[in-house]
Amino acid sequence: MFTPEGFSARKIEKVMLLALWANELNERLDTKDQKMIFAGLGKPTYPINQRTVESYLNYWQRLNNLAAQWHSCPETAVENPAINYGDPRGDKKPRTIMAERMSQWYECDVRPEHVLFTVGGIGGLRAIFDTFNSHFQDLPGYRIITPFPHYSVYANDPMHQLHPIPVMNNPGYKLTAKSLQESIDLAYELAEEDKGFPKALLLCNPSNPLGNIIDEHELIQIADVLRNHPDLYIIFDEAYAEMSFKPMPSFLKIAPDLKQRVIILRSATKALSAAGERMAILLVFDPEMMNELLNKNINYFIHVPRSAQIAYAETMASFDYQEQRKLSVYYEEKVAYVLNRLAEMGASMPDPCYKVEATFYALGDFSDLFGLPMPEEALQVFQKISVVTTDEDITYYLLFNDAVMVAPLSYFGLEKDSGFMRITCSATKSELEELMNRLEQRLIHARQIKKETLVKIISEQLSSLKAQDPHVHELITAKLTPHTSLSTNSKQLKVQLNALGQIKAFVEDCIALMK
């Protein structure tokens, strides 16, 4: 694959490469009526929290006043207005504020020494992974167990291997204690061959990309499973915790005896609409592990900007139930609209139990786009032109043909032949409506082509069947006729395709029996 500039994209993360192409095509579309719709990246649109803005303003206004006093008379200035280095863990005040808020959030004892400020969620993950790489340097290829699909960044570290918990086989694509236990057992079995023993469980909760939450009764049973595996660290990536549509159970409250093994990542990126400010924390309860993480954090950043520390802490201190509900309702309505449109166009996920319980993501099934010819422009990306055979092909097909950017689930660890897409549902109502209209029209077009092809194949099969058994021919023709009517309804076309597929298989069976 290649970048818009024609360079090899081999080392570029797939979602970021997709974003590069989307931005490039957006610039080319500037003079046209159709604009690029960006629904492939996490993009918060709820206004930044007012407390965050107030905290930043207070921080800088105080320094501005101190600087003015110093310039007026340096000798009488009560405090130097320079911003010196602070505590690498984070200043004591914001760590204390954050610890108090997290104690309330998780209903357990969180102290300032358990809090480490870091630079964004990705910065926190990098510190965790590099710490584990050093910690387990004698085990190259050690396993981190995580549900598949997973946040794409988890796969970017070459020193560990992700070991899947295949939740797509579970009702509602939910993590269960049973599937966790089976995954752990398999991980140890494989490690007997390659020595990549499992050393951590990494749970994204709420899930990106699925948007669901681990149920409390499963967390209780998961804790029981983990008690039998004391060598596993327990990492919770809770970057979307504030965006949950229902109460989230606290693992620390459920399993206080496992607290020393737990690392929790919290971020202001999505939920507090502060992606550009790179604010995050790690909650770490094992002093030795905290020391190792701190050393990595110092090597990368020294410490988080001091203004960001206090802004994040004070924002979380004032982030109450009412604020959380306003935020979650804002995104829940957008997600509900997209899910409803997906259902209306016959593009819902196969499992009817699947529900989005948090985040601003929705999943859709666009496998009916398989088999379409790739646009010639895609030659710039793939250096070849073929038909759509993978979900990545679907993504670039939609990008070049419909100016729509969505993300394929193969970027999140699934197989490439699923046809499942992650749609970001954070845009305005009119933008979401335009997005879904474009996707629906593309599905209608694809299904009409497939329908015409199936009808032609069945008609040819019936011609040979008529001479052999006129009665069977008549019965099948009667079944076929209702599904050959012209339709521009996406869901009806989906139903017709399913019926035609069954008729085709039945005709083939009849012909085979008559030979």
Short mmCIF file of C-alpha atoms in Angstrom, two decimals:
data_model
loop_
_atom_site.label_atom_id
_atom_site.label_comp_id
_atom_site.label_asym_id
_atom_site.label_seq_id
_atom_site.Cartn_x
_atom_site.Cartn_y
_atom_site.Cartn_z
CA MET A 1 0.00 0.00 0.00
CA PHE A 2 1.06 3.59 -0.63
CA THR A 3 0.60 7.07 0.80
CA PRO A 4 -1.01 9.89 -1.22
CA GLU A 5 2.55 11.06 -2.00
CA GLY A 6 3.39 7.66 -3.49
CA PHE A 7 5.64 6.41 -0.68
CA SER A 8 5.43 2.95 0.86
CA ALA A 9 2.90 2.81 3.70
CA ARG A 10 4.25 -0.42 5.15
CA LYS A 11 5.12 1.16 8.51
CA ILE A 12 2.08 3.42 8.82
CA GLU A 13 -0.75 2.33 11.08
CA LYS A 14 -3.71 1.35 8.88
CA VAL A 15 -6.27 3.73 10.39
CA MET A 16 -3.83 6.63 10.07
CA LEU A 17 -3.14 5.73 6.42
CA LEU A 18 -6.87 5.74 5.79
CA ALA A 19 -7.06 9.20 7.39
CA LEU A 20 -4.24 10.44 5.13
CA TRP A 21 -6.14 9.32 2.04
CA ALA A 22 -9.42 10.75 3.33
CA ASN A 23 -7.83 14.15 3.90
CA GLU A 24 -6.14 14.04 0.50
CA LEU A 25 -9.40 13.25 -1.27
CA ASN A 26 -11.19 15.89 0.78
CA GLU A 27 -8.82 18.52 -0.61
CA ARG A 28 -9.52 17.30 -4.14
CA LEU A 29 -13.27 17.59 -3.49
CA ASP A 30 -13.10 21.22 -2.35
CA THR A 31 -14.38 22.56 -5.65
CA LYS A 32 -17.14 19.96 -6.00
CA ASP A 33 -20.58 19.68 -4.43
CA GLN A 34 -19.85 16.45 -2.56
CA LYS A 35 -17.77 16.74 0.60
CA MET A 36 -15.85 14.02 2.38
CA ILE A 37 -17.67 12.56 5.39
CA PHE A 38 -15.23 11.50 8.12
CA ALA A 39 -16.73 8.63 10.10
CA GLY A 40 -13.68 6.42 10.48
CA LEU A 41 -11.84 8.00 13.41
CA GLY A 42 -12.80 8.75 17.00
CA LYS A 43 -13.98 12.36 16.75
CA PRO A 44 -15.62 14.01 19.79
CA THR A 45 -18.07 16.81 18.99
CA TYR A 46 -19.63 17.50 22.39
CA PRO A 47 -18.25 20.86 23.56
CA ILE A 48 -15.15 20.76 25.72
CA ASN A 49 -16.05 20.72 29.39
CA GLN A 50 -16.44 24.25 30.74
CA ARG A 51 -14.55 23.35 33.89
CA THR A 52 -11.55 22.39 31.74
CA VAL A 53 -11.57 25.80 30.07
CA GLU A 54 -12.01 27.60 33.40
CA SER A 55 -9.13 25.69 34.95
CA TYR A 56 -6.79 26.52 32.09
CA LEU A 57 -7.83 30.18 32.22
CA ASN A 58 -7.27 30.33 35.97
CA TYR A 59 -3.87 28.69 35.64
CA TRP A 60 -2.63 31.09 32.98
CA GLN A 61 -4.30 34.17 34.46
CA ARG A 62 -2.56 33.53 37.76
CA LEU A 63 0.81 33.26 35.99
CA ASN A 64 0.01 36.34 33.95
CA ASN A 65 -0.66 38.31 37.13
CA LEU A 66 2.55 37.03 38.74
CA ALA A 67 4.53 37.95 35.64
CA ALA A 68 3.06 41.46 35.65
CA GLN A 69 4.00 41.89 39.32
CA TRP A 70 7.52 40.65 38.64
CA HIS A 71 8.03 43.00 35.72
CA SER A 72 6.69 45.87 37.83
CA CYS A 73 9.01 45.19 40.77
CA PRO A 74 11.02 41.93 40.83
CA GLU A 75 12.19 42.49 44.41
CA THR A 76 8.65 42.50 45.85
CA ALA A 77 7.30 39.60 43.79
CA VAL A 78 5.96 36.95 46.16
CA GLU A 79 6.46 34.11 43.68
CA ASN A 80 8.58 33.53 40.59
CA PRO A 81 6.32 33.33 37.51
CA ALA A 82 8.54 30.83 35.67
CA ILE A 83 7.05 27.37 35.04
CA ASN A 84 9.57 24.99 36.56
CA TYR A 85 9.66 21.22 36.35
CA GLY A 86 7.17 19.51 38.61
CA ASP A 87 6.78 16.07 40.13
CA PRO A 88 7.22 13.47 37.33
CA ARG A 89 4.16 11.61 38.62
CA GLY A 90 2.13 14.81 38.46
CA ASP A 91 1.89 17.63 40.97
CA LYS A 92 0.57 16.69 44.41
CA LYS A 93 -2.57 18.83 44.18
CA PRO A 94 -3.96 17.38 40.93
CA ARG A 95 -2.99 13.85 42.00
CA THR A 96 -4.84 14.35 45.28
CA ILE A 97 -7.91 15.75 43.54
CA MET A 98 -7.90 12.93 41.00
CA ALA A 99 -7.41 10.27 43.68
CA GLU A 100 -10.42 11.57 45.61
CA ARG A 101 -12.58 11.53 42.46
CA MET A 102 -11.42 8.05 41.42
CA SER A 103 -12.13 6.77 44.94
CA GLN A 104 -15.72 7.91 44.46
CA TRP A 105 -15.89 6.55 40.91
CA TYR A 106 -14.64 3.05 41.74
CA GLU A 107 -15.96 2.93 45.33
CA CYS A 108 -12.57 1.93 46.67
CA ASP A 109 -9.51 3.56 48.19
CA VAL A 110 -7.42 5.40 45.57
CA ARG A 111 -4.53 7.49 46.92
CA PRO A 112 -2.33 10.16 45.31
CA GLU A 113 0.55 7.68 45.10
CA HIS A 114 -1.64 5.48 42.88
CA VAL A 115 -2.04 8.23 40.24
CA LEU A 116 0.36 8.80 37.34
CA PHE A 117 -0.40 11.56 34.85
CA THR A 118 0.60 10.69 31.29
CA VAL A 119 0.31 12.21 27.82
CA GLY A 120 -2.90 10.89 26.31
CA GLY A 121 -4.23 7.37 26.12
CA ILE A 122 -1.67 6.30 23.55
CA GLY A 123 1.11 7.67 25.77
CA GLY A 124 -0.27 5.62 28.64
CA LEU A 125 -0.45 2.47 26.54
CA ARG A 126 3.10 3.01 25.32
CA ALA A 127 4.32 3.30 28.91
CA ILE A 128 2.48 0.09 29.83
CA PHE A 129 3.73 -1.91 26.84
CA ASP A 130 7.34 -0.73 27.15
CA THR A 131 7.29 -1.45 30.88
CA PHE A 132 6.07 -4.96 30.19
CA ASN A 133 8.68 -5.37 27.43
CA SER A 134 11.41 -4.59 29.98
CA HIS A 135 9.72 -6.61 32.71
CA PHE A 136 9.46 -9.69 30.47
CA GLN A 137 12.53 -9.21 28.29
CA ASP A 138 13.44 -12.86 28.82
CA LEU A 139 10.12 -13.84 27.21
CA PRO A 140 10.14 -12.39 23.68
CA GLY A 141 6.70 -12.68 22.15
CA TYR A 142 4.96 -12.90 25.53
CA ARG A 143 1.19 -12.86 25.19
CA ILE A 144 -1.27 -10.16 26.13
CA ILE A 145 -4.77 -11.62 26.16
CA THR A 146 -7.48 -9.30 24.86
CA PRO A 147 -10.93 -9.54 23.28
CA PHE A 148 -11.01 -9.45 19.48
CA PRO A 149 -11.93 -7.01 17.97
CA HIS A 150 -9.62 -4.67 19.87
CA TYR A 151 -8.39 -1.08 19.75
CA SER A 152 -5.97 -1.01 16.82
CA VAL A 153 -3.08 0.53 18.81
CA TYR A 154 -2.80 -2.63 20.93
CA ALA A 155 -1.22 -4.42 17.96
CA ASN A 156 1.46 -1.81 17.26
CA ASP A 157 4.09 -3.13 19.69
CA PRO A 158 6.28 -5.83 18.09
CA MET A 159 7.59 -7.19 21.40
CA HIS A 160 4.35 -8.81 22.51
CA GLN A 161 1.72 -10.81 20.67
CA LEU A 162 -1.97 -10.27 21.16
CA HIS A 163 -3.81 -13.45 22.05
CA PRO A 164 -7.51 -13.32 21.12
CA ILE A 165 -10.65 -13.83 23.12
CA PRO A 166 -13.07 -14.34 20.20
CA VAL A 167 -16.09 -12.46 21.53
CA MET A 168 -17.77 -12.31 18.12
CA ASN A 169 -18.93 -15.87 18.86
CA ASN A 170 -20.74 -14.74 22.03
CA PRO A 171 -24.30 -13.36 22.25
CA GLY A 172 -24.18 -9.59 21.77
CA TYR A 173 -20.42 -9.89 21.12
CA LYS A 174 -19.95 -9.73 24.90
CA LEU A 175 -16.95 -10.87 26.89
CA THR A 176 -17.73 -13.81 29.17
CA ALA A 177 -15.73 -15.56 31.87
CA LYS A 178 -16.09 -18.80 29.91
CA SER A 179 -14.52 -17.35 26.76
CA LEU A 180 -11.76 -15.77 28.87
CA GLN A 181 -10.94 -19.10 30.52
CA GLU A 182 -10.84 -20.87 27.15
CA SER A 183 -8.52 -18.19 25.77
CA ILE A 184 -6.17 -18.41 28.76
CA ASP A 185 -6.03 -22.20 28.46
CA LEU A 186 -5.18 -21.96 24.76
CA ALA A 187 -2.55 -19.28 25.42
CA TYR A 188 -0.71 -21.52 27.87
CA GLU A 189 -1.02 -24.46 25.49
CA LEU A 190 0.55 -22.47 22.64
CA ALA A 191 3.23 -21.11 24.97
CA GLU A 192 4.48 -24.62 25.57
CA GLU A 193 5.59 -24.52 21.93
CA ASP A 194 6.82 -20.94 21.44
CA LYS A 195 7.50 -19.86 25.09
CA GLY A 196 5.29 -16.79 24.66
CA PHE A 197 3.59 -17.20 28.02
CA PRO A 198 0.63 -14.91 28.79
CA LYS A 199 1.49 -12.11 31.19
CA ALA A 200 -1.45 -9.71 31.06
CA LEU A 201 -5.15 -9.41 30.36
CA LEU A 202 -6.08 -6.18 28.56
CA LEU A 203 -9.76 -5.21 28.62
CA CYS A 204 -11.09 -2.19 26.75
CA ASN A 205 -14.21 -1.35 28.74
CA PRO A 206 -16.32 0.19 27.25
CA SER A 207 -15.15 -1.57 24.11
CA ASN A 208 -13.67 0.20 21.14
CA PRO A 209 -14.83 -0.74 18.49
CA LEU A 210 -17.87 -2.68 19.78
CA GLY A 211 -19.28 -0.03 22.09
CA ASN A 212 -20.49 -2.54 24.69
CA ILE A 213 -19.77 -2.91 28.41
CA ILE A 214 -18.77 -5.99 30.40
CA ASP A 215 -21.77 -7.08 32.46
CA GLU A 216 -21.39 -7.08 36.26
CA HIS A 217 -22.21 -10.77 36.66
CA GLU A 218 -19.49 -11.58 34.12
CA LEU A 219 -16.98 -9.33 35.90
CA ILE A 220 -17.63 -11.27 39.10
CA GLN A 221 -16.92 -14.55 37.31
CA ILE A 222 -13.95 -13.04 35.45
CA ALA A 223 -12.46 -12.15 38.84
CA ASP A 224 -12.84 -15.80 39.85
CA VAL A 225 -10.99 -16.88 36.70
CA LEU A 226 -8.18 -14.41 37.34
CA ARG A 227 -7.71 -15.57 40.93
CA ASN A 228 -6.58 -18.87 39.43
CA HIS A 229 -3.96 -17.11 37.30
CA PRO A 230 -1.88 -14.95 39.66
CA ASP A 231 0.81 -14.32 37.00
CA LEU A 232 -1.53 -12.21 34.88
CA TYR A 233 -1.59 -8.43 35.25
CA ILE A 234 -5.05 -6.95 34.73
CA ILE A 235 -5.21 -3.83 32.54
CA PHE A 236 -8.41 -1.86 32.02
CA ASP A 237 -8.47 0.65 29.17
CA GLU A 238 -11.38 2.87 30.21
CA ALA A 239 -10.88 5.72 27.76
CA TYR A 240 -14.65 5.82 27.12
CA ALA A 241 -15.86 5.31 30.70
CA GLU A 242 -17.56 8.70 30.92
CA MET A 243 -19.47 7.94 27.69
CA SER A 244 -21.38 4.92 29.03
CA PHE A 245 -25.14 4.92 28.50
CA LYS A 246 -25.71 2.84 31.64
CA PRO A 247 -23.89 2.42 34.98
CA MET A 248 -20.54 0.66 34.75
CA PRO A 249 -19.62 -1.86 37.44
CA SER A 250 -16.37 -1.31 39.33
CA PHE A 251 -13.90 -4.20 39.12
CA LEU A 252 -11.98 -2.72 42.06
CA LYS A 253 -15.12 -2.92 44.18
CA ILE A 254 -15.97 -6.42 42.91
CA ALA A 255 -12.48 -7.83 43.45
CA PRO A 256 -10.51 -5.74 45.98
CA ASP A 257 -8.19 -8.71 46.54
CA LEU A 258 -6.93 -8.35 42.93
CA LYS A 259 -6.25 -4.62 43.24
CA GLN A 260 -2.44 -4.96 43.35
CA ARG A 261 -2.47 -6.55 39.88
CA VAL A 262 -4.71 -3.90 38.31
CA ILE A 263 -3.67 -1.01 36.04
CA ILE A 264 -6.40 1.37 34.85
CA LEU A 265 -6.04 3.84 31.99
CA ARG A 266 -8.35 6.88 31.95
CA SER A 267 -8.28 9.56 29.29
CA ALA A 268 -9.84 12.95 28.59
CA THR A 269 -9.42 12.47 24.84
CA LYS A 270 -12.92 11.39 23.80
CA ALA A 271 -15.27 11.78 26.73
CA LEU A 272 -14.12 15.26 27.75
CA SER A 273 -13.62 16.39 24.13
CA ALA A 274 -9.97 17.23 24.75
CA ALA A 275 -8.14 15.02 22.25
CA GLY A 276 -5.67 17.75 21.36
CA GLU A 277 -4.69 18.39 24.98
CA ARG A 278 -3.35 14.83 25.52
CA MET A 279 -4.58 14.31 29.09
CA ALA A 280 -4.64 10.87 30.70
CA ILE A 281 -3.85 9.04 33.92
CA LEU A 282 -2.78 5.58 34.96
CA LEU A 283 -4.03 4.15 38.24
CA VAL A 284 -1.41 1.72 39.53
CA PHE A 285 -1.61 -0.02 42.92
CA ASP A 286 1.60 -2.07 42.95
CA PRO A 287 4.47 0.26 44.06
CA GLU A 288 7.09 -1.64 42.06
CA MET A 289 5.00 -1.54 38.89
CA MET A 290 4.30 2.16 39.48
CA ASN A 291 8.04 2.80 39.71
CA GLU A 292 8.67 1.01 36.41
CA LEU A 293 5.86 2.89 34.67
CA LEU A 294 7.09 6.18 36.12
CA ASN A 295 10.58 5.56 34.72
CA LYS A 296 9.17 4.98 31.23
CA ASN A 297 6.94 8.03 31.53
CA ILE A 298 9.94 10.18 32.53
CA ASN A 299 11.96 8.89 29.58
CA TYR A 300 9.23 9.93 27.14
CA PHE A 301 7.75 13.10 28.60
CA ILE A 302 9.50 13.99 31.93
CA HIS A 303 5.98 14.86 33.01
CA VAL A 304 2.63 16.01 31.66
CA PRO A 305 2.20 19.79 31.21
CA ARG A 306 1.33 21.14 34.63
CA SER A 307 -1.60 23.15 33.29
CA ALA A 308 -3.13 19.97 31.84
CA GLN A 309 -2.75 18.08 35.12
CA ILE A 310 -4.81 20.51 37.14
CA ALA A 311 -7.32 21.05 34.32
CA TYR A 312 -7.99 17.32 34.02
CA ALA A 313 -8.19 16.80 37.79
CA GLU A 314 -10.53 19.73 38.42
CA THR A 315 -12.72 18.72 35.49
CA MET A 316 -13.13 15.20 36.84
CA ALA A 317 -13.80 16.57 40.33
CA SER A 318 -16.81 18.48 38.98
CA PHE A 319 -17.91 15.78 36.52
CA ASP A 320 -21.07 14.64 38.30
CA TYR A 321 -23.99 12.41 37.30
CA GLN A 322 -25.89 15.23 35.58
CA GLU A 323 -22.87 16.14 33.45
CA GLN A 324 -22.29 12.51 32.57
CA ARG A 325 -25.92 12.06 31.52
CA LYS A 326 -25.85 15.12 29.26
CA LEU A 327 -22.75 13.77 27.57
CA SER A 328 -24.04 10.22 27.16
CA VAL A 329 -27.49 11.29 25.91
CA TYR A 330 -25.84 13.52 23.31
CA TYR A 331 -23.99 10.57 21.77
CA GLU A 332 -26.61 7.92 22.51
CA GLU A 333 -29.14 9.72 20.30
CA LYS A 334 -26.66 9.86 17.42
CA VAL A 335 -25.75 6.19 17.78
CA ALA A 336 -29.44 5.24 17.94
CA TYR A 337 -30.11 7.12 14.69
CA VAL A 338 -27.30 5.32 12.86
CA LEU A 339 -28.30 1.91 14.24
CA ASN A 340 -31.91 2.53 13.20
CA ARG A 341 -30.84 3.50 9.68
CA LEU A 342 -28.63 0.40 9.46
CA ALA A 343 -31.63 -1.74 10.41
CA GLU A 344 -33.85 -0.01 7.86
CA MET A 345 -31.34 -0.60 5.06
CA GLY A 346 -30.67 -4.22 6.04
CA ALA A 347 -27.12 -3.61 7.23
CA SER A 348 -27.40 -4.44 10.93
CA MET A 349 -24.89 -6.78 12.50
CA PRO A 350 -25.90 -10.47 12.26
CA ASP A 351 -26.43 -10.91 16.01
CA PRO A 352 -29.77 -9.33 17.05
CA CYS A 353 -28.52 -9.27 20.67
CA TYR A 354 -25.82 -6.72 19.79
CA LYS A 355 -26.37 -3.37 21.50
CA VAL A 356 -24.23 -0.27 21.80
CA GLU A 357 -24.01 0.67 25.47
CA ALA A 358 -21.30 3.36 25.34
CA THR A 359 -18.98 5.35 23.01
CA PHE A 360 -20.02 6.96 19.73
CA TYR A 361 -19.45 3.93 17.51
CA ALA A 362 -21.87 1.67 15.67
CA LEU A 363 -21.10 -1.45 13.65
CA GLY A 364 -22.68 -2.33 10.32
CA ASP A 365 -22.58 -5.26 7.90
CA PHE A 366 -21.55 -4.18 4.39
CA SER A 367 -20.59 -7.60 3.08
CA ASP A 368 -23.01 -7.14 0.16
CA LEU A 369 -20.38 -4.85 -1.38
CA PHE A 370 -18.09 -7.84 -1.93
CA GLY A 371 -17.61 -8.60 -5.61
CA LEU A 372 -17.96 -5.04 -6.89
CA PRO A 373 -15.17 -3.77 -9.16
CA MET A 374 -12.66 -1.56 -7.37
CA PRO A 375 -12.49 2.01 -8.71
CA GLU A 376 -9.51 2.82 -10.91
CA GLU A 377 -8.42 5.52 -8.46
CA ALA A 378 -7.71 2.81 -5.88
CA LEU A 379 -4.68 1.92 -8.01
CA GLN A 380 -2.95 4.80 -6.19
CA VAL A 381 -3.33 2.94 -2.89
CA PHE A 382 -2.96 -0.72 -3.80
CA GLN A 383 -0.95 -0.55 -7.04
CA LYS A 384 -3.48 -3.01 -8.47
CA ILE A 385 -7.13 -3.04 -9.45
CA SER A 386 -9.40 -5.97 -8.68
CA VAL A 387 -12.82 -6.64 -7.23
CA VAL A 388 -13.82 -5.98 -3.63
CA THR A 389 -12.77 -9.05 -1.64
CA THR A 390 -11.86 -7.69 1.83
CA ASP A 391 -13.36 -5.22 4.26
CA GLU A 392 -10.35 -2.98 3.60
CA ASP A 393 -11.35 -3.00 -0.08
CA ILE A 394 -14.86 -1.95 0.97
CA THR A 395 -13.38 0.95 2.93
CA TYR A 396 -11.40 2.32 -0.01
CA TYR A 397 -14.26 1.58 -2.41
CA LEU A 398 -16.52 3.82 -0.32
CA LEU A 399 -13.75 6.39 0.11
CA PHE A 400 -13.13 6.85 -3.62
CA ASN A 401 -16.69 6.32 -4.89
CA ASP A 402 -18.82 7.95 -2.21
CA ALA A 403 -16.46 10.25 -0.27
CA VAL A 404 -17.21 8.32 2.92
CA MET A 405 -14.58 7.29 5.45
CA VAL A 406 -15.48 4.36 7.71
CA ALA A 407 -13.14 1.87 9.38
CA PRO A 408 -13.04 -1.88 8.63
CA LEU A 409 -13.02 -4.28 11.56
CA SER A 410 -9.96 -6.05 10.17
CA TYR A 411 -8.08 -2.99 11.46
CA PHE A 412 -9.30 -4.07 14.90
CA GLY A 413 -8.18 -7.68 14.69
CA LEU A 414 -11.00 -9.46 12.84
CA GLU A 415 -10.60 -11.48 9.65
CA LYS A 416 -10.70 -9.46 6.43
CA ASP A 417 -13.70 -11.28 4.97
CA SER A 418 -16.33 -10.18 7.50
CA GLY A 419 -17.45 -7.02 5.72
CA PHE A 420 -18.09 -5.34 9.08
CA MET A 421 -17.49 -1.59 9.42
CA ARG A 422 -17.14 0.74 12.41
CA ILE A 423 -19.02 4.00 11.95
CA THR A 424 -18.29 7.04 14.13
CA CYS A 425 -21.62 8.64 15.07
CA SER A 426 -20.53 12.04 16.38
CA ALA A 427 -21.46 14.34 13.47
CA THR A 428 -24.49 16.62 13.24
CA LYS A 429 -27.91 15.13 12.43
CA SER A 430 -27.76 16.42 8.85
CA GLU A 431 -24.24 15.04 8.36
CA LEU A 432 -25.23 11.65 9.76
CA GLU A 433 -28.28 11.64 7.51
CA GLU A 434 -26.11 12.35 4.46
CA LEU A 435 -23.64 9.67 5.55
CA MET A 436 -26.34 7.02 5.86
CA ASN A 437 -27.99 8.11 2.60
CA ARG A 438 -24.73 7.57 0.73
CA LEU A 439 -24.17 4.19 2.35
CA GLU A 440 -27.75 3.14 1.62
CA GLN A 441 -27.55 4.15 -2.04
CA ARG A 442 -24.33 2.19 -2.42
CA LEU A 443 -25.95 -0.90 -0.88
CA ILE A 444 -28.98 -0.53 -3.18
CA HIS A 445 -26.69 -0.33 -6.20
CA ALA A 446 -24.68 -3.39 -5.11
CA ARG A 447 -27.75 -5.45 -4.26
CA GLN A 448 -29.45 -4.64 -7.55
CA ILE A 449 -26.38 -5.87 -9.43
CA LYS A 450 -26.26 -9.06 -7.37
CA LYS A 451 -29.99 -9.59 -7.81
CA GLU A 452 -29.77 -9.27 -11.60
CA THR A 453 -26.89 -11.74 -11.65
CA LEU A 454 -28.74 -14.28 -9.50
CA VAL A 455 -31.95 -14.02 -11.52
CA LYS A 456 -29.99 -14.58 -14.73
CA ILE A 457 -28.21 -17.64 -13.31
CA ILE A 458 -31.45 -19.15 -11.95
CA SER A 459 -33.27 -18.50 -15.26
CA GLU A 460 -30.55 -20.34 -17.15
CA GLN A 461 -30.74 -23.23 -14.69
CA LEU A 462 -34.53 -23.37 -15.04
CA SER A 463 -34.25 -23.62 -18.81
CA SER A 464 -32.37 -26.91 -18.49
CA LEU A 465 -34.72 -28.10 -15.73
CA LYS A 466 -37.92 -27.47 -17.72
CA ALA A 467 -37.32 -30.31 -20.16
CA GLN A 468 -36.47 -32.76 -17.37
CA ASP A 469 -39.32 -32.00 -14.95
CA PRO A 470 -41.93 -29.42 -16.03
CA HIS A 471 -43.78 -29.70 -12.70
CA VAL A 472 -40.72 -28.82 -10.60
CA HIS A 473 -39.92 -26.06 -13.10
CA GLU A 474 -43.38 -24.59 -12.60
CA LEU A 475 -43.13 -24.72 -8.81
CA ILE A 476 -39.73 -23.03 -8.75
CA THR A 477 -40.83 -20.39 -11.27
CA ALA A 478 -43.77 -19.54 -9.01
CA LYS A 479 -41.38 -19.10 -6.08
CA LEU A 480 -38.98 -17.05 -8.18
CA THR A 481 -41.45 -14.56 -9.66
CA PRO A 482 -42.18 -12.51 -6.48
CA HIS A 483 -38.46 -11.88 -6.01
CA THR A 484 -37.83 -10.57 -9.52
CA SER A 485 -39.95 -7.43 -9.11
CA LEU A 486 -38.16 -4.10 -9.36
CA SER A 487 -37.19 -2.65 -5.98
CA THR A 488 -35.24 0.37 -4.79
CA ASN A 489 -35.69 -0.47 -1.11
CA SER A 490 -32.39 -1.58 0.39
CA LYS A 491 -33.85 -3.91 3.01
CA GLN A 492 -36.30 -5.47 0.54
CA LEU A 493 -33.43 -6.10 -1.84
CA LYS A 494 -31.58 -7.82 1.01
CA VAL A 495 -34.59 -10.09 1.59
CA GLN A 496 -34.84 -10.83 -2.13
CA LEU A 497 -31.14 -11.70 -2.32
CA ASN A 498 -31.48 -14.16 0.55
CA ALA A 499 -34.51 -15.78 -1.07
CA LEU A 500 -32.84 -15.94 -4.48
CA GLY A 501 -29.78 -17.55 -2.92
CA GLN A 502 -31.98 -20.27 -1.41
CA ILE A 503 -33.82 -20.80 -4.71
CA LYS A 504 -30.52 -21.08 -6.58
CA ALA A 505 -29.26 -23.71 -4.14
CA PHE A 506 -32.55 -25.64 -4.44
CA VAL A 507 -32.41 -25.62 -8.24
CA GLU A 508 -28.83 -26.86 -8.18
CA ASP A 509 -29.85 -29.71 -5.85
CA CYS A 510 -32.73 -30.65 -8.17
CA ILE A 511 -30.49 -30.70 -11.22
CA ALA A 512 -27.91 -32.80 -9.37
CA LEU A 513 -30.57 -35.36 -8.35
CA MET A 514 -31.83 -35.68 -11.92
CA LYS A 515 -28.43 -36.50 -13.35
#
